[in-house]
XYZ file of C-alpha atoms in Angstrom:
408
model
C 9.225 -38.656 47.349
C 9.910 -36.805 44.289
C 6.917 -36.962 42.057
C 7.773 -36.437 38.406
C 5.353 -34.703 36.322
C 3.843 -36.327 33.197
C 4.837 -34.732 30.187
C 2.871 -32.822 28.121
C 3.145 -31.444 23.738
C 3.932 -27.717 23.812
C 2.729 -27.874 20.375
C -0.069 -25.145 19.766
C -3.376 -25.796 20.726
C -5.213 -22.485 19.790
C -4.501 -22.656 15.812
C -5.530 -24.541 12.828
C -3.162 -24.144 10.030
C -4.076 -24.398 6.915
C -0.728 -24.501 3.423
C -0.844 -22.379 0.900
C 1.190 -22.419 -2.418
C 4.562 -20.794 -2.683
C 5.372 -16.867 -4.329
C 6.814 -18.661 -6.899
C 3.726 -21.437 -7.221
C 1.274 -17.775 -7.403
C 4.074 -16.189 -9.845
C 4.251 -18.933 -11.768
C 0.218 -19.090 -12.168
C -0.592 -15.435 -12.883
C 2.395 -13.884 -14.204
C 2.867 -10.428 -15.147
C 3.494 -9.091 -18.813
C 6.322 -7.269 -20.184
C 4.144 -4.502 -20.626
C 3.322 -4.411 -16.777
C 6.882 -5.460 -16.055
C 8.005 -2.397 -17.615
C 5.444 0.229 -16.100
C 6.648 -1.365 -12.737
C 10.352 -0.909 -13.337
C 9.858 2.804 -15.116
C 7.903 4.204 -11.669
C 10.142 2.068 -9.352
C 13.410 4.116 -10.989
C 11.370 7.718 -11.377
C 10.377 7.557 -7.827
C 13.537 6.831 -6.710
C 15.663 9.414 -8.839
C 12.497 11.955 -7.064
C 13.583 10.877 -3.573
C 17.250 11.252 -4.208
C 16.522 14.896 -5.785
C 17.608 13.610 -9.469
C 13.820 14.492 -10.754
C 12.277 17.521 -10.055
C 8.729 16.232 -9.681
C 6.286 15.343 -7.021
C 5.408 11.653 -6.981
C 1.510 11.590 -5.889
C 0.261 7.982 -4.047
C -3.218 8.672 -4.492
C -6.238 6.257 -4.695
C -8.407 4.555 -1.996
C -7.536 3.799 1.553
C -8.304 0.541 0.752
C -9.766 -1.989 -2.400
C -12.313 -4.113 -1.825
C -14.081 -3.707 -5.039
C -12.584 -5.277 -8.219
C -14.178 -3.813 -10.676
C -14.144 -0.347 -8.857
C -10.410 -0.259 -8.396
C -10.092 -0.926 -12.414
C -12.420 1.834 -13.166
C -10.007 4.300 -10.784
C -7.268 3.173 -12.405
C -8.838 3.595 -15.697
C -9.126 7.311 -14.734
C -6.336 7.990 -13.077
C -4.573 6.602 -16.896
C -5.820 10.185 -17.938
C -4.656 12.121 -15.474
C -0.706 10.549 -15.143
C -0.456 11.484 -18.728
C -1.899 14.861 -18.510
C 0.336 16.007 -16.061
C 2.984 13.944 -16.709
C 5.713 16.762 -16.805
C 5.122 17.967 -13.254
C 3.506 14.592 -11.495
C 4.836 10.612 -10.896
C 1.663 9.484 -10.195
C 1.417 5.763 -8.712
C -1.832 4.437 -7.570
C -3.016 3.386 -3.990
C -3.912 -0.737 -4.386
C -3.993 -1.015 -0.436
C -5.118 -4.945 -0.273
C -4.215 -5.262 3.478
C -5.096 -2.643 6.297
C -3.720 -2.594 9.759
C -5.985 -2.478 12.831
C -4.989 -0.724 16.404
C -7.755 -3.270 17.475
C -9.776 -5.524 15.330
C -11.492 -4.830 11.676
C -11.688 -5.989 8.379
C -8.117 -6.638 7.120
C -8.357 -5.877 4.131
C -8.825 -7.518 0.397
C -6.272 -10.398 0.399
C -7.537 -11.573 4.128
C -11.033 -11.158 3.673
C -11.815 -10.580 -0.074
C -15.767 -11.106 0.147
C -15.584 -8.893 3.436
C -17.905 -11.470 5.541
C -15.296 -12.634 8.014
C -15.160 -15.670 5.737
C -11.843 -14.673 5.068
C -11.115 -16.753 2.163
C -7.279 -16.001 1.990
C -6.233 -17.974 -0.663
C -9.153 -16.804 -3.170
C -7.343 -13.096 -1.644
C -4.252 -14.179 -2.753
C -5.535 -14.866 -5.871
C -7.428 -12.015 -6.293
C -4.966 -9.900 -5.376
C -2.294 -10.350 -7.893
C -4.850 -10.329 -10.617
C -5.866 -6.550 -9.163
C -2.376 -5.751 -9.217
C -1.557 -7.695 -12.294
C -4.388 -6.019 -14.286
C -3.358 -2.446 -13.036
C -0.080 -2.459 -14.312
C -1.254 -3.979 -17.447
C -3.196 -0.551 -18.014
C -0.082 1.343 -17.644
C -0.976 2.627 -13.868
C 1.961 1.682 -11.580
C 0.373 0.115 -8.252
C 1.838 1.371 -4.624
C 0.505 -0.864 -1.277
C 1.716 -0.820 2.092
C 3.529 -4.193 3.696
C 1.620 -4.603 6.808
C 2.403 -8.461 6.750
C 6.212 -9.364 6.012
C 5.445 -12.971 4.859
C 2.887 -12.134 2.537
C 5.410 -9.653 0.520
C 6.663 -12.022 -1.776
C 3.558 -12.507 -3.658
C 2.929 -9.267 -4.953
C 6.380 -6.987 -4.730
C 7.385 -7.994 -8.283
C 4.062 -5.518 -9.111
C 4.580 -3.289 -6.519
C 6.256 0.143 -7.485
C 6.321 2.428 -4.129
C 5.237 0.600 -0.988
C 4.778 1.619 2.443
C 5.692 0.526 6.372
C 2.921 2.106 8.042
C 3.135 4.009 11.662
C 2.494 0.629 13.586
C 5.009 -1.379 12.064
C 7.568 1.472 11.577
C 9.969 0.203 14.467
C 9.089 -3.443 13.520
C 12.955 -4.922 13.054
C 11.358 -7.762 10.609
C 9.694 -4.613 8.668
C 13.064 -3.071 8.542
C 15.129 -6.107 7.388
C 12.534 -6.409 4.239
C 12.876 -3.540 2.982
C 16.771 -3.418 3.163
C 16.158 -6.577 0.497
C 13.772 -4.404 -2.162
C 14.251 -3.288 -5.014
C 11.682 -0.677 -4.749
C 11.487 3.046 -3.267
C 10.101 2.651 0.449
C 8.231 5.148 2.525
C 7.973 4.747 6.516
C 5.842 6.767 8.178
C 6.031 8.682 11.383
C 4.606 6.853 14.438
C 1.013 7.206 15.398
C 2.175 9.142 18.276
C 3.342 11.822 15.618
C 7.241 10.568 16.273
C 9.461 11.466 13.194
C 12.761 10.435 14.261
C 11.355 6.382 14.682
C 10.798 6.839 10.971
C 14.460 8.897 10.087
C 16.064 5.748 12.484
C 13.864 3.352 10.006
C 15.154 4.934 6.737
C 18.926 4.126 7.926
C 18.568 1.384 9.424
C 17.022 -0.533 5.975
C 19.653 1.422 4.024
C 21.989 -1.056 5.699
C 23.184 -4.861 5.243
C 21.287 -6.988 7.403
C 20.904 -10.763 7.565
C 18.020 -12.427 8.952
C 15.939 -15.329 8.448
C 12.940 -15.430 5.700
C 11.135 -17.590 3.405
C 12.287 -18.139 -0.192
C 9.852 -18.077 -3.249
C 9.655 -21.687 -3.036
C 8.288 -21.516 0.500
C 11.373 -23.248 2.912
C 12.956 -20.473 5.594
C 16.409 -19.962 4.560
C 18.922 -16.851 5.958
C 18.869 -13.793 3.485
C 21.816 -11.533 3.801
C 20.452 -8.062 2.371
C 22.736 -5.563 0.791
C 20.428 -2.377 2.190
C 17.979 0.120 0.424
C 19.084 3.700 -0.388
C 15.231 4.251 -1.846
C 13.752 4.663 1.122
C 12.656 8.211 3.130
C 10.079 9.380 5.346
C 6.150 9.892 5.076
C 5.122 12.725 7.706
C 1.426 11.573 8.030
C 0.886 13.159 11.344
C -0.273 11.679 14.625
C -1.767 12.005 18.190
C 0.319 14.792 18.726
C -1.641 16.724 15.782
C -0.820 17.445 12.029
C 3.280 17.587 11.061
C 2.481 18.562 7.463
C 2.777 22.551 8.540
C 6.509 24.000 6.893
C 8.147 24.393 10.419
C 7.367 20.832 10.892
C 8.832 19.617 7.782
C 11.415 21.801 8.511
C 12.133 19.906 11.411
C 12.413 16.561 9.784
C 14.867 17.672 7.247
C 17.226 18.731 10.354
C 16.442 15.221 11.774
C 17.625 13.513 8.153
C 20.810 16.009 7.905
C 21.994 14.520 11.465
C 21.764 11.270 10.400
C 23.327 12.045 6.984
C 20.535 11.738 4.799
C 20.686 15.469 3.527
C 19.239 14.927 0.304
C 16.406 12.654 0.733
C 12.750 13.587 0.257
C 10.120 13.807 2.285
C 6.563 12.756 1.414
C 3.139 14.261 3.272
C 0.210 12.622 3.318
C -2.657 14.644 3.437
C -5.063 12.200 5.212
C -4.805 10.219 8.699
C -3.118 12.849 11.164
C -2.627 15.862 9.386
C -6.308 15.873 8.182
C -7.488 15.450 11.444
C -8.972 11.682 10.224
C -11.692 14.305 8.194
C -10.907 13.429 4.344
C -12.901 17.003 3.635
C -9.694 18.508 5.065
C -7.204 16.931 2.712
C -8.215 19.586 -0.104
C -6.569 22.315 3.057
C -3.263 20.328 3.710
C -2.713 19.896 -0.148
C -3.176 23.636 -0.351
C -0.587 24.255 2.312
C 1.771 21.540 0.669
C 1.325 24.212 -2.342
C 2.650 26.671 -0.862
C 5.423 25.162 0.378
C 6.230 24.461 -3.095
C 6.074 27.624 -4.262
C 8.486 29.668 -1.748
C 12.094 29.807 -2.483
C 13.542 27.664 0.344
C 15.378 24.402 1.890
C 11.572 23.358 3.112
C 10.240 23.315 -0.808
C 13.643 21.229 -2.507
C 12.978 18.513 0.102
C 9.051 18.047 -0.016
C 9.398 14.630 -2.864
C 5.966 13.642 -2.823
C 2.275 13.702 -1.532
C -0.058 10.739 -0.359
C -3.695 11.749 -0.691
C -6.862 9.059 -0.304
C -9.229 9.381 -2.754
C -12.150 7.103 -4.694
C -14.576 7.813 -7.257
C -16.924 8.707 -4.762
C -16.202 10.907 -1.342
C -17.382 9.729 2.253
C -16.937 5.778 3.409
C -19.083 3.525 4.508
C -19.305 0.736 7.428
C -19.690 -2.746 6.562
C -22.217 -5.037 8.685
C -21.256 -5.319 11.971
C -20.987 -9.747 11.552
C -21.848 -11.397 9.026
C -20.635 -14.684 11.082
C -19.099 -17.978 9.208
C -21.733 -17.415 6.486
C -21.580 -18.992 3.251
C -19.161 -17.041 0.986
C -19.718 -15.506 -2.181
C -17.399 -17.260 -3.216
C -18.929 -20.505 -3.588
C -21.993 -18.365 -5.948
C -18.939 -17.228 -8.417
C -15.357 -18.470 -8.489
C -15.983 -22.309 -7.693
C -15.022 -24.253 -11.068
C -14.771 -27.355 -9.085
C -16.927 -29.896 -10.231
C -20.251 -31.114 -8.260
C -19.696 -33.069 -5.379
C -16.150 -31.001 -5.101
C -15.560 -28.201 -2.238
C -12.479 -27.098 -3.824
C -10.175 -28.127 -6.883
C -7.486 -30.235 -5.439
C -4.553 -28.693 -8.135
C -2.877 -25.207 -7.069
C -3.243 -24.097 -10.692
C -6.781 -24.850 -10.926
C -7.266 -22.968 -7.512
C -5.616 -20.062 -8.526
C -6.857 -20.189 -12.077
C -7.559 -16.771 -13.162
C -11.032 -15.794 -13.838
C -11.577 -12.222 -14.068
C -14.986 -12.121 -15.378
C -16.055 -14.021 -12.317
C -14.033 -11.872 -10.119
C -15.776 -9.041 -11.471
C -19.223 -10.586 -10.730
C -18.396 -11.113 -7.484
C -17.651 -7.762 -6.584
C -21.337 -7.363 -7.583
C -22.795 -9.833 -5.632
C -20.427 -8.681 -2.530
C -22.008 -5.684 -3.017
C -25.375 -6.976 -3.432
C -25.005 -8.774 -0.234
C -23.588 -6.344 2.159
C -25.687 -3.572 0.759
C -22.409 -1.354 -0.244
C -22.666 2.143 -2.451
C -20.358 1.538 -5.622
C -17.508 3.377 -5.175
C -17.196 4.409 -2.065
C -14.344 3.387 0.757
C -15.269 0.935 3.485
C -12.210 2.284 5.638
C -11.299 5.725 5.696
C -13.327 8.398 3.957
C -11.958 9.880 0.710
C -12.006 12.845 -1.566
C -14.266 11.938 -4.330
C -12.790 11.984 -7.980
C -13.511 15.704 -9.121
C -12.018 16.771 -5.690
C -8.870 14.825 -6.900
C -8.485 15.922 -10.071
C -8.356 20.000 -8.499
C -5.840 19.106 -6.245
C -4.054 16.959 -9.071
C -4.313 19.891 -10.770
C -3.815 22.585 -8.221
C -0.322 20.422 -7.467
C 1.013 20.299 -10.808
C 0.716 24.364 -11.409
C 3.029 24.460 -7.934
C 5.405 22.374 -8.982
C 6.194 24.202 -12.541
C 6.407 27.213 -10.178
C 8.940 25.329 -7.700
C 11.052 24.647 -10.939
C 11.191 28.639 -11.792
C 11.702 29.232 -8.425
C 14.940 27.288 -8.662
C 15.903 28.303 -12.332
C-alpha cells in the first residue's frame, strides 16, 4: 500500500531573523546637510568627467583598508582636508570609509556588521554608526568612497557615497551588476582575484546597460526596479594570483580590452595595494612610482591611467584583533545605551538610532581599551603610514602637471 509521507514546513530552520528600519526610516533619522550634500554631488560629477577624459586629473581613493575606529577615521579625514586642497589642481582626492570587508573565508566584516569588533556584531548600532561616519565626513568637506560588498545594505549610505567599489569577489555577481546600472555615482570594478581583467571590462558594460530586476525600495517592501544603466563606471586593475597588472604593458592591455568592447575613452584606475603590491603595503610607495612614470611618457598608456587607489592610515603596519572574543557583553551596553533601567533597548527606531557622537567617540576608546588595539593603525590590511602618503600624494601631483605638458 502506498504510504503517504507526513508533511513537513520547508521554512528555515538554521536562522533567526531579526527587522531592521527602512533606508528611508535611517535617512530620515540622520540626514545629511546641504553642505555634505554638495561635497557629495561636486566629487560624484569630477570623478566622473576624470573617467570619461573631460578632467585632466588623477582621482586618488586613499585612506584605510578598513574603519573601525570613529574617532580615528575623523582625524584622517581631518588631514586628508589639507592635502585635497593643496593639491587640488592636479588631484580629486576622495577618501577610503570601507565599513564592510569581504572575506575569501571567515573574518571580521567590517564596521557596520561588527562595529565593537567582538563578534557581537551589533548591526543595527553599525548601521547607525555608519552613516554618522559617513555623515560627519562629508560634513568636513572630504568626499567618502566605500566598496558595496552587500547589495541590500546599499541604500543606507549611497546618498553619501561619492566613488564606490565592486570588489574582485563580487565582480561577476549579476545582483552587483544590476545596482550599479541604478547609481548615480562613478563605479569602479575590479579585476578578479585570479588577476582576470576582461570579467571586470564585461562588468563595466554590462551596468552601463538597462536592466530590470527585483530590489527593495527605501521604505523596505521588494518591488521591480527597471534601471536606465551607468556610463560612470570603469575598471580598477588591482592585480591578482596571477601577479601585479599595474606594469604599462599590462595596462596597455586593458585599454585594448575596453577599445573592443567600445569603451575607448574610459579610465582606468590602479590600486597600488592587494595584488600589485604583492599584499606588502611597504611596496605601494614602488607601484605609485611606476604609476609616475606612466604619467609622465607621452603615450596612449598615460591619457587612460584616471586614477590611483592606495591604503593608507595615520599609522603604517596592521594589527590582528583577538582571535574570539565569544558572545561577550558589548561595549555597547558601557556607552550608547540611553534606554532607561530595566530597558535592553529603546523600543522607538528614532530613539535607537538617535545620534550620539560623543558616545560614539568614547566607544571607540573603550573598543580599544578592550581589545588592546594601537590607535591608528589598520586591523585588516597593512597601510602606508601618513608621511608615506603625503610623498606619494605629492610625488603624484608633480606627474600629473607633467602629463598635462606632455599633452600641451
Amino acid at each position: 500500500m502506498l504510504q503517504i509521507a507526513r508533511s513537513r514546513s520547508t521554512s528555515p530552520s538554521r536562522v533567526e531573523v531579526a527587522c531592521l528600519p527602512s533606508a528611508e526610516e535611517l535617512r530620515d533619522s540622520i540626514p545629511s546637510s546641504s553642505r555634505g550634500q554638495e561635497v557629495v554631488q561636486r566629487a560624484r560629477d569630477e570623478a566622473s568627467a576624470i573617467i570619461q577624459g573631460d578632467d585632466d586629473r588623477l582621482i586618488v581613493i586613499v585612506g584605510p583598508c578598513s574603519v573601525h575606529d570613529v574617532e580615528a577615521a575623523k582625524e584622517y579625514a581631518g588631514r586628508l582636508k589639507v592635502l585635497s586642497d593643496r593639491f587640488r589642481k592636479d588631484l580629486l582626492i576622495i577618501m577610503r570609509v570601507y565599513y564592510e570587508k569581504p572575506r575569501s573565508t571567515v573574518g571580521w566584516k567590517g564596521l557596520l556588521n561588527d562595529p565593537y569588533l567582538d563578534d557581537t556584531c551589533q548591526v543595527l548600532e553599525g548601521i547607525r554608526i555608519t552613516r554618522e561616519l559617513l555623515r560627519d565626513i562629508t560634513d568636513m568637506g572630504v568626499p567618502a568612497a566605500s566598496e558595496f560588498v552587500e547589495a541590500s545594505t546599499t541604500q543606507y549610505f549611497e546618498d553619501l557615497v561619492s566613488w564606490a567599489a565592486v570588489g574582485a569577489r563580487t565582480v561577476e555577481s549579476q545582483p552587483h551588476r544590476q545596482l550599479v546600472s541604478g547609481l548615480d555615482l562613478p563605479v569602479g570594478f575590479k579585476n578578479s582575484t585570479g588577476g582576470e581583467v576582461s570579467v571586470a571590462v564585461d562588468a563595466v558594460v554590462c551596468s552601463g546597460e538597462e536592466h530590470t530586476y527585483l530590489a527593495p525600495s527605501s521604505k523596505g517592501s521588494m518591488c521591480i526596479v527597471r534601471s536606465r544603466g551607468n556610463k560612470n563606471t570603469h575598471v580598477v586593475l588591482r592585480g591578482g594570483r596571477s601577479g601585479p597588472n599595474y606594469q604599462e604593458d599590462k595596462v596597455a592591455k586593458c585599454v585594448e580590452l575596453l577599445s573592443c568592447a567600445g569603451l575607448d575613452r574610459r579610465g582606468i584606475v590602479i590600486d597600488c595595494s592587494h595584488g600589485n603590491s604583492n599584499k606588502d603595503y611597504l611596496r605601494q610607495p614602488l607601484v605609485m612610482a611606476d604609476i609616475c612614470h606612466q604619467l609622465t611618457t607621452n603615450s596612449d598608456v598615460a591619457s587612460s591611467i584616471a586614477g590611483v587607489m592606495i591604503e593608507s592610515n595615520l599609522n603604517e603596519g596592521s594589527q590582528s584583533l583577538p582571535a574570539s572574543l565569544g558572545r561577550a557583553v558589548s561595549i555597547a551596553s558601557e556607552s550608547t545605551d540611553t534606554s532607561t533601567p530595566g530597558s535592553t533597548r529603546p523600543s522607538r527606531v528614532d530613539d535607537e538610532l538617535g545620534s550620539v557622537p560623543e558616545l560614539d567617540t568614547r566607544a571607540s576608546v573603550l573598543t580599544r581599551q578592550k581589545l588592546g588595539l594601537k590607535y591608528g593603525v589598520s586591523v585588516t590590511d597593512g597601510c602606508v603610514s601618513w608621511e608615506t602618503t603625503e610623498h606619494m600624494l605629492s610625488e603624484l601631483a608633480i606627474a600629473v602637471d607633467k602629463r598635462r605638458s606632455n599633452v600641451a
